[in-house]
CSV table of C-alpha atoms and ligand atoms in Angstrom, one decimal:
chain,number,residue,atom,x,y,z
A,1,UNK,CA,-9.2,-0.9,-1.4
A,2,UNK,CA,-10.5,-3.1,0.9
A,3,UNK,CA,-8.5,-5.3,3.4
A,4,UNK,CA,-10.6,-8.6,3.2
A,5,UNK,CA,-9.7,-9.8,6.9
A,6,UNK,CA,-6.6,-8.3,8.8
A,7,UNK,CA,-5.3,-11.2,10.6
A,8,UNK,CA,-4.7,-14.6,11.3
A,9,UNK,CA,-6.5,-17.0,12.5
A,10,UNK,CA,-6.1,-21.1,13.3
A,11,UNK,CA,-7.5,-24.2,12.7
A,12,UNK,CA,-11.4,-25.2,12.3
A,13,UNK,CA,-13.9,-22.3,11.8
A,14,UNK,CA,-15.6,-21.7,15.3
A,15,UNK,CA,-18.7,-19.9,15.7
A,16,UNK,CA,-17.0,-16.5,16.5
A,17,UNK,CA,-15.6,-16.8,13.1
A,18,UNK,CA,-18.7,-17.9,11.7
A,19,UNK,CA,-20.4,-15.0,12.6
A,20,UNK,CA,-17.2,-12.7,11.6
A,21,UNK,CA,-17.0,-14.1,8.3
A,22,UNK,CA,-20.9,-13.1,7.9
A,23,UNK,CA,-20.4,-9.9,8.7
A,24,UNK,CA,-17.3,-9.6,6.3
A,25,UNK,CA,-19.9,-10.8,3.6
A,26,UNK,CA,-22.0,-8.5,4.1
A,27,UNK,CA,-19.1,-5.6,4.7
A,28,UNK,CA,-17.6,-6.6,0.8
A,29,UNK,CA,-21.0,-6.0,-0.4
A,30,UNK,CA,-21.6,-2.5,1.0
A,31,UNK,CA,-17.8,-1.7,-0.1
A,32,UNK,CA,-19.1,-2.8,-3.2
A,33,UNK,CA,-21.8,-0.8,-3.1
A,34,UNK,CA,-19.6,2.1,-2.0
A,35,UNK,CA,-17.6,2.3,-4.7
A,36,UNK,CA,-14.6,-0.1,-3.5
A,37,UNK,CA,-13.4,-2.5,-6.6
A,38,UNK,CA,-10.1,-3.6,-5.3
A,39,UNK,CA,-10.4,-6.5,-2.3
A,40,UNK,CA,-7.1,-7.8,-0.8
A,41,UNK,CA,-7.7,-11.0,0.6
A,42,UNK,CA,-5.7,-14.2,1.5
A,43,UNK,CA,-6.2,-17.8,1.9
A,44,UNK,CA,-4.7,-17.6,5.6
A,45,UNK,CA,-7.9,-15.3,6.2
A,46,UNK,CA,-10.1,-17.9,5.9
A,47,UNK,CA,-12.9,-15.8,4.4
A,48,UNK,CA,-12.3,-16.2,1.0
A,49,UNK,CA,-15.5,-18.2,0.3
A,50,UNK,CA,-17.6,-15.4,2.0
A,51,UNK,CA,-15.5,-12.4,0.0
A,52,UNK,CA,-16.0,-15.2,-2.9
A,53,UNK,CA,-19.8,-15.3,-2.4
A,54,UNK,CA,-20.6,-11.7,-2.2
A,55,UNK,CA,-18.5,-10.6,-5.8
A,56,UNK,CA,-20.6,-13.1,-7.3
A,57,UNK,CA,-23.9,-11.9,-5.6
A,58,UNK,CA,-22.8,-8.3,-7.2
A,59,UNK,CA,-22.3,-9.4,-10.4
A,60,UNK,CA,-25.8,-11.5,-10.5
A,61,UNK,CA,-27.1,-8.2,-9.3
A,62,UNK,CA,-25.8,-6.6,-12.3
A,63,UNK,CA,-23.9,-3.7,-10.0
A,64,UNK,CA,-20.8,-4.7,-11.5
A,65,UNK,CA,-18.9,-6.9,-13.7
A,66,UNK,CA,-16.2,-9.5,-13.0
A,67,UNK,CA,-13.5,-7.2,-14.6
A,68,UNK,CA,-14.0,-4.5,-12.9
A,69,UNK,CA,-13.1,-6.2,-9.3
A,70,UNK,CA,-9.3,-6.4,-8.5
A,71,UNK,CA,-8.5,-9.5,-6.4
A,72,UNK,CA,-5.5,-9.8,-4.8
A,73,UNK,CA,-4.6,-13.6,-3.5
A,74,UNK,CA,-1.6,-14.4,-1.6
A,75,UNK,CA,0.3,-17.7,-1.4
A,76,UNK,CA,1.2,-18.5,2.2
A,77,UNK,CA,4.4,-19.5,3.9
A,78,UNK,CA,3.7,-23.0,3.6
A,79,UNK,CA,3.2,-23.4,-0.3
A,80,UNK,CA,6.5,-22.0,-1.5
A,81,UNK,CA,7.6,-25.1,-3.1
A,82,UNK,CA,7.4,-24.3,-6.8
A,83,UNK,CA,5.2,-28.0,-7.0
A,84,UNK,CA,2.8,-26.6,-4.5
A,85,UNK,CA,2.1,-23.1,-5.7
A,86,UNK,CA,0.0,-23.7,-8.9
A,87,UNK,CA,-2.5,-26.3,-7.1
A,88,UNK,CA,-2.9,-23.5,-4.3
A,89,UNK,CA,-3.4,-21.1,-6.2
A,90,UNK,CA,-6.2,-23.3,-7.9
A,91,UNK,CA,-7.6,-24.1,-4.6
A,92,UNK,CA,-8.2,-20.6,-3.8
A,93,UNK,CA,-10.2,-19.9,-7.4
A,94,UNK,CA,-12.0,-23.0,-6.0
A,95,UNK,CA,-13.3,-21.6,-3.0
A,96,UNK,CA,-14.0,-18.2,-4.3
A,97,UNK,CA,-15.5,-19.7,-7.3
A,98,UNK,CA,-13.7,-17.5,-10.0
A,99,UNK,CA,-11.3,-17.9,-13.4
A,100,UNK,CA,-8.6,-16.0,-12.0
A,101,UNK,CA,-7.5,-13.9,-9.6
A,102,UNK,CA,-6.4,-10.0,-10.4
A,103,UNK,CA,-3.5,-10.2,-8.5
A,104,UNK,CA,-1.1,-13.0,-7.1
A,105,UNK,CA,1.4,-12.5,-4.3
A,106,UNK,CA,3.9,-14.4,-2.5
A,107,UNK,CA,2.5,-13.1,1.5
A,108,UNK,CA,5.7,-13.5,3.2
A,109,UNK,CA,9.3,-14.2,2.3
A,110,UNK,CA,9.3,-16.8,4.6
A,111,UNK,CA,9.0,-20.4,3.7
A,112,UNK,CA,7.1,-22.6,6.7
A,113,UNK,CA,7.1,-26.4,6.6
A,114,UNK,CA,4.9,-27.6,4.0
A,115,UNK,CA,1.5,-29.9,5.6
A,116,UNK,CA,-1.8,-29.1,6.8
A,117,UNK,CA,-0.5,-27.1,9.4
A,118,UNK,CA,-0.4,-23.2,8.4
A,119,UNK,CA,1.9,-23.0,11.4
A,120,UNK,CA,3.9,-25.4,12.1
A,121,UNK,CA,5.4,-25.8,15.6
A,122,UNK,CA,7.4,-28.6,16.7
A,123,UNK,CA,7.0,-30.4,20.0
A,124,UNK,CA,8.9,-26.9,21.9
A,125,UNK,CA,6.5,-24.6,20.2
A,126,UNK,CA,8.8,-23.8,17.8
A,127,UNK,CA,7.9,-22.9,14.8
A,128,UNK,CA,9.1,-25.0,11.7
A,129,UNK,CA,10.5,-23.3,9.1
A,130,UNK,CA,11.9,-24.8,5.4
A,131,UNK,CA,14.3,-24.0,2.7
A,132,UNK,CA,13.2,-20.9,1.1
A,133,UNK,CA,14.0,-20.4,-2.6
A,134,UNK,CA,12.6,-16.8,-3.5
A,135,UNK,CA,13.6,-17.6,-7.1
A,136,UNK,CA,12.1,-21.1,-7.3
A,137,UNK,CA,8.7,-19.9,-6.0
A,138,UNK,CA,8.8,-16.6,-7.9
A,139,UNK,CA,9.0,-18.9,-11.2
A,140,UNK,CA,6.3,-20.8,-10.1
A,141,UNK,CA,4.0,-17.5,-9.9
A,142,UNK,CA,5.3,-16.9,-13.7
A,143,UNK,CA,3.9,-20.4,-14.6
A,144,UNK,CA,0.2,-19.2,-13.4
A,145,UNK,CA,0.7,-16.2,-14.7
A,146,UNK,CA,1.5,-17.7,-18.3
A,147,UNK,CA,-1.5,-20.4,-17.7
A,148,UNK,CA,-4.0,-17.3,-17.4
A,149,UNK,CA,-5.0,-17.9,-13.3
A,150,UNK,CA,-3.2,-14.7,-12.5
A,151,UNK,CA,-3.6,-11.5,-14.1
A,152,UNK,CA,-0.4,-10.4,-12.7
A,153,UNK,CA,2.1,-11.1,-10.3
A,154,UNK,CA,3.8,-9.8,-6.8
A,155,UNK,CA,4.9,-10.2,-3.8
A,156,UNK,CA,4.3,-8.8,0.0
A,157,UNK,CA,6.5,-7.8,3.2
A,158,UNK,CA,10.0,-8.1,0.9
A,159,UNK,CA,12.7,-5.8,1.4
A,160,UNK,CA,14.9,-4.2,-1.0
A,161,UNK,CA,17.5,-6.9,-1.2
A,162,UNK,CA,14.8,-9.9,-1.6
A,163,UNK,CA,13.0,-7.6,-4.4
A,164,UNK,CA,17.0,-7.6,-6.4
A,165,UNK,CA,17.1,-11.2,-5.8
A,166,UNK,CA,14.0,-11.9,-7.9
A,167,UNK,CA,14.6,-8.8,-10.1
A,168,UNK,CA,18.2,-10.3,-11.0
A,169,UNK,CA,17.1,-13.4,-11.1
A,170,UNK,CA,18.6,-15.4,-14.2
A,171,UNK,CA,15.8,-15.7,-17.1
A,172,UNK,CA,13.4,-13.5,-15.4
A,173,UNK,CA,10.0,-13.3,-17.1
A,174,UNK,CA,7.9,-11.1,-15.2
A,175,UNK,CA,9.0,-8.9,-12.3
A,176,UNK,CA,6.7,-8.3,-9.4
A,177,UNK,CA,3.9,-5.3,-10.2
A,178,UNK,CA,3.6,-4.8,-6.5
A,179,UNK,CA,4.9,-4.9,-3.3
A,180,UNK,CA,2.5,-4.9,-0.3
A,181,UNK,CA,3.8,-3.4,2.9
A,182,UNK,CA,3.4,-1.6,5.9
A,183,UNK,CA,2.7,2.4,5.0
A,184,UNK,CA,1.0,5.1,6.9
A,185,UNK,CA,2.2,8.3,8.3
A,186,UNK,CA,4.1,6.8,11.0
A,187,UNK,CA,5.5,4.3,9.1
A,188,UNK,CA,6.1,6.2,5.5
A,189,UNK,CA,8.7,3.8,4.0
A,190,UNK,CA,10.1,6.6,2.0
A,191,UNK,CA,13.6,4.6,1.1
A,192,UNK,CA,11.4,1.2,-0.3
A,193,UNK,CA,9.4,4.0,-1.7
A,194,UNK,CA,11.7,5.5,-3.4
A,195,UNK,CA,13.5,2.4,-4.7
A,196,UNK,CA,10.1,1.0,-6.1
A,197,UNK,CA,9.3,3.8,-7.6
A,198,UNK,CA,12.8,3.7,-9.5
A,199,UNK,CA,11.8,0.0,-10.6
A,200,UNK,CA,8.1,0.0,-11.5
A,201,UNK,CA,7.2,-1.6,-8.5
A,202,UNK,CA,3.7,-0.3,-7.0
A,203,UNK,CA,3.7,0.0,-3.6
A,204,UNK,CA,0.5,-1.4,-1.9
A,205,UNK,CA,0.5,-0.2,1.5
A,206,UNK,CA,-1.0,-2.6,4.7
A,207,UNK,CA,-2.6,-0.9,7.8
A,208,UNK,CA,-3.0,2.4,6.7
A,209,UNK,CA,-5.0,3.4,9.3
A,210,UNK,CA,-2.6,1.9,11.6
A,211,UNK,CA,-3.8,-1.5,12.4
A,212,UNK,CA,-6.5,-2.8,14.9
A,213,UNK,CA,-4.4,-3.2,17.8
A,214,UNK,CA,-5.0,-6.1,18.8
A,215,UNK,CA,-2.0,-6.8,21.1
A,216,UNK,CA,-1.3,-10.3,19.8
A,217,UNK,CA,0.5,-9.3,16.5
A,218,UNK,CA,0.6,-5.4,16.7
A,219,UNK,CA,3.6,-3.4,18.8
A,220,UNK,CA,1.3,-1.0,20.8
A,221,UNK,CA,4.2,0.9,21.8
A,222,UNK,CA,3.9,2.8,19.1
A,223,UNK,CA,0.9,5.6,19.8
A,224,UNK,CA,-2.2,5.2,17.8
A,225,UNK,CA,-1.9,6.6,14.3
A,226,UNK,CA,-6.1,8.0,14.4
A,227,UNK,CA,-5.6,10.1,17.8
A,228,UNK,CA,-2.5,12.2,16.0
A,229,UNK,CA,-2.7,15.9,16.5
A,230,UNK,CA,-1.5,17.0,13.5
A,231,UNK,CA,-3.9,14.5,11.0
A,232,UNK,CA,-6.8,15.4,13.3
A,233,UNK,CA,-5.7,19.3,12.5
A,234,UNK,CA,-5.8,18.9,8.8
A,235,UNK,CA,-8.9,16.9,9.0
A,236,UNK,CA,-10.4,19.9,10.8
A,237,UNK,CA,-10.0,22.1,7.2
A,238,UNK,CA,-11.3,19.9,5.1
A,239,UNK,CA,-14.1,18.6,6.8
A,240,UNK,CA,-12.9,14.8,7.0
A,241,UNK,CA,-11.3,12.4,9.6
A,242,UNK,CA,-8.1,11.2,11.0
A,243,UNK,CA,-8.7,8.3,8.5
A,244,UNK,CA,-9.3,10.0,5.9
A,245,UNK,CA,-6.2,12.1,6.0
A,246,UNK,CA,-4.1,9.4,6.5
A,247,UNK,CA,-5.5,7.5,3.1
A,248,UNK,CA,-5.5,10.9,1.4
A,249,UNK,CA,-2.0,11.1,2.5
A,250,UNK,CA,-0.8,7.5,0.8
A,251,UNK,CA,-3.3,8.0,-2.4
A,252,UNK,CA,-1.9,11.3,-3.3
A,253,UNK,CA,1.8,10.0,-3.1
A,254,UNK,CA,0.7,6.9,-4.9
A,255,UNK,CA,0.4,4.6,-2.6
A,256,UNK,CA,-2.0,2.1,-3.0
A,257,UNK,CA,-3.9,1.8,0.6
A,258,UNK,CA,-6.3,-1.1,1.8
A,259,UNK,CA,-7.9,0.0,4.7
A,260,UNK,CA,-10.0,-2.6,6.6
A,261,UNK,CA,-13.5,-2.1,8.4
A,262,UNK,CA,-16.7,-3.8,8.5
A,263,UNK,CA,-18.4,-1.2,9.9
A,264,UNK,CA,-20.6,0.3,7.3
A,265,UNK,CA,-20.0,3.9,7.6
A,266,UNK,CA,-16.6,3.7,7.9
A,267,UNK,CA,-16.4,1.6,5.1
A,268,UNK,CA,-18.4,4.7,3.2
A,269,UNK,CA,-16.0,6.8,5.2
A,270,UNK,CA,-12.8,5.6,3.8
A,271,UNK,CA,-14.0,5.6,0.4
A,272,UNK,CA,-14.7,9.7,0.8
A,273,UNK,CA,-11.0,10.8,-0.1
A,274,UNK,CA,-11.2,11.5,-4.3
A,275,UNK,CA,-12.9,15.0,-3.3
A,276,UNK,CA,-10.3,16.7,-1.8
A,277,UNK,CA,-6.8,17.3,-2.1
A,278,UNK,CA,-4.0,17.9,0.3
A,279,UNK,CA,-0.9,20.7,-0.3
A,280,UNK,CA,2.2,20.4,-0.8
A,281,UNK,CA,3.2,22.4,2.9
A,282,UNK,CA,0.4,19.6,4.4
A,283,UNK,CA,2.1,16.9,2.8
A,284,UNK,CA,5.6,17.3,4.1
A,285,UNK,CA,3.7,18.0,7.7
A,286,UNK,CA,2.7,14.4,7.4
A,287,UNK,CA,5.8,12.8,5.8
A,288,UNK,CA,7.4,14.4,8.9
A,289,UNK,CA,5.0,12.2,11.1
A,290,UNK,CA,7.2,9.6,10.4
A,291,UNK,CA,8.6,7.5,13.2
A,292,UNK,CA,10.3,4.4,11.4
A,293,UNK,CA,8.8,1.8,13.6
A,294,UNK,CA,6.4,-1.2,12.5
A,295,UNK,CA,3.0,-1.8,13.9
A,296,UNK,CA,3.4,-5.1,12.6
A,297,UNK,CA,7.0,-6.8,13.2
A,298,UNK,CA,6.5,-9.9,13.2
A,299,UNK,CA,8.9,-10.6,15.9
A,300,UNK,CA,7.7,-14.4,16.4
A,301,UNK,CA,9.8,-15.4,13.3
A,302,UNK,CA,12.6,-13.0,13.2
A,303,UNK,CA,15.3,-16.0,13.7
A,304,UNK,CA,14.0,-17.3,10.1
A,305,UNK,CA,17.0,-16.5,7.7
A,306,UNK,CA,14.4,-14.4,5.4
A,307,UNK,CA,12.9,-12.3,7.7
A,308,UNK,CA,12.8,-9.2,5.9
A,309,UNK,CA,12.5,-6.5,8.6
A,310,UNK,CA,16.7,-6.6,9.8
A,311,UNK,CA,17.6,-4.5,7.0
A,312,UNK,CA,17.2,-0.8,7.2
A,313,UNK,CA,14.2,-1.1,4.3
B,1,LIG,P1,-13.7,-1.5,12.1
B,1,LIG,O1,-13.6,-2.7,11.3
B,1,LIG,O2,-14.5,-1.7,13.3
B,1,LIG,O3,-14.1,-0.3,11.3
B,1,LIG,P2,-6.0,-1.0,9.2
B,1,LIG,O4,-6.7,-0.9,7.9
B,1,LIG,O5,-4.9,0.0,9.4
B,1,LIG,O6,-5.6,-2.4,9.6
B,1,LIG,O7,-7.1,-0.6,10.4
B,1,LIG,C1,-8.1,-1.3,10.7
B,1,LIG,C2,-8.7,-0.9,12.0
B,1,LIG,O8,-9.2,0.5,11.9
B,1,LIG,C3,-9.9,-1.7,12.3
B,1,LIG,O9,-9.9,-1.9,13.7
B,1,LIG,C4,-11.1,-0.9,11.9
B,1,LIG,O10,-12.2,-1.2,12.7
B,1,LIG,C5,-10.6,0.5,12.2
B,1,LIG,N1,-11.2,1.5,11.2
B,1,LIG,C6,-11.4,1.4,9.9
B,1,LIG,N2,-11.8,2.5,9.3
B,1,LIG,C7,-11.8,3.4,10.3
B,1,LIG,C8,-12.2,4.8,10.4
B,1,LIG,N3,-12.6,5.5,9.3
B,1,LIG,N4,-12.0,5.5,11.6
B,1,LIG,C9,-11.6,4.8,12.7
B,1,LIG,N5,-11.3,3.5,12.7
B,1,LIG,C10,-11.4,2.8,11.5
């Protein structure tokens, strides 16, 4: 339940990330500490030596063993070519020093042009896109899957008709556990919800507490999820936070939620949620919350022909 790193960053490590990416060492061993045994992380966060670094620390320590962390990896944009994605998923065990990873996703139905640059641009600032071949790259995950380097397999930010694509794939071994998405109460997804539920399909829910807001990938023009009257009033009763009413909200429907801090007592804080319960009545108050609109659109690649957010879920 912890969100390794939230966002993306480029190119060589500089010294603000240095320091960030101690901190987030230090931040997976208090989580671990806390009680957290499910870390999200990602190549494209370039942290995963640090997150790497502290599991190990913790199981030296004899706090916990390696099967009782959940790692999730996620294969980025510009590895979809079925020949790429087995030697980066290996490169990833590599830096984090482990046998497997829990969890493998594909990040983003989006393929980028493969190269050292995670974000390729041509000479306009364009970004450079490539073929994607959901079904290619989804066989490749079966492949690591089969050869024991993923526990288990799924995929991130796909909408419904991407999920049927792999789903109805011809020869299908293994269909995705999970699908990692937006979810919080202003952003419910009650329709992908729905249909995962119908398939099997876990829902892992991103930015539950409603992102950062950092105004370089998040729409601010929706109002920030924390300062809403109505969580804040339920919190009230029970003695908890904004936060906590919002991950409440996601656990109890069975959402899986992956809140990110690195501030220690909101780490511990986000972890206080198993000793309460919400009703029904304060349930629907929060489903009704609702407002259908992304905190994270990803509007710089919306002309890519897979960009999953133009359907209605
Ligand atoms: P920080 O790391 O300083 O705690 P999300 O998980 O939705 O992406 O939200 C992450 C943002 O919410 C981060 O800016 C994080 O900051 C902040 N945050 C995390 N936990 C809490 C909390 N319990 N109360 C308020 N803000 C929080």
């Amino acid at each position: 339940m912890l969100h390794a790193l939230g966002h993306h960053s480029l190119g060589l490590l500089s010294h603000y990330q240095k320091c960030r990416n101690h901190k987030l060492f230090s931040a997976v061993k208090i989580a671990i500490d806390a009680g957290y045994r499910h870390i999200d992380g990602a190549f494209v966060y370039f942290n995963e030596h640090e997150v790497g670094q502290a599991i190990r620390e913790k199981i030296a320590e004899g706090k916990i063993k390696r099967e009782d962390i959940f790692y999730c990896g996620k294969l980025w944009n510009t590895c979809h070519p079925p020949e790429l994605v087995r030697p980066t998923l290996e490169k990833t065990l590599k830096i984090l020093q482990l046998d497997y990873v829990d969890l493998y996703i594909i990040e983003l139905p989006m393929a980028f042009k493969p190269g050292d640059a995670l974000y390729p641009k041509d000479e306009n600032g364009k970004f450079i896109y490539h073929e994607t071949d959901l079904c290619a790259t989804w066989e490749a995950l079966e492949a690591c899957k089969d050869a024991g380097l993923a526990k288990s397999i799924g995929v991130s930010n796909f909408n419904r008709r991407q999920l049927e694509m792999i789903m109805n794939k011809p020869g299908l071994k293994y269909k995705p556990v999970s699908n990692q998405v937006e979810c919080h109460p202003y952003f419910t997804q009650p329709k992908l919800l729905e249909f995962c539920r119908q398939h099997d399909i876990v829902i892992v829910g991103y930015s539950p507490l409603g992102t950062s807001r950092d105004e370089s990938w998040v729409n601010v023009s929706s109002p920030p999820l924390l300062k809403d009257p109505v969580l804040n009033a339920i919190g009230k009763k029970y003695n908890k936070t904004a936060a906590q009413i919002a991950l409440r909200f996601n656990v109890q429907r069975g959402v899986v939620v992956i809140p990110k801090s690195f501030n220690p007592q909101r780490i511990r804080e986000n972890f206080q949620i198993f000793d309460f319960s919400l009703t029904e009545q304060e349930m629907k108050e929060i489903e009704a919350l609702n407002k259908n609109v992304r905190y994270v659109e990803l509007l710089m690649w919306r002309d890519h022909p897979e960009y999953p957010f133009n359907d209605e879920y």
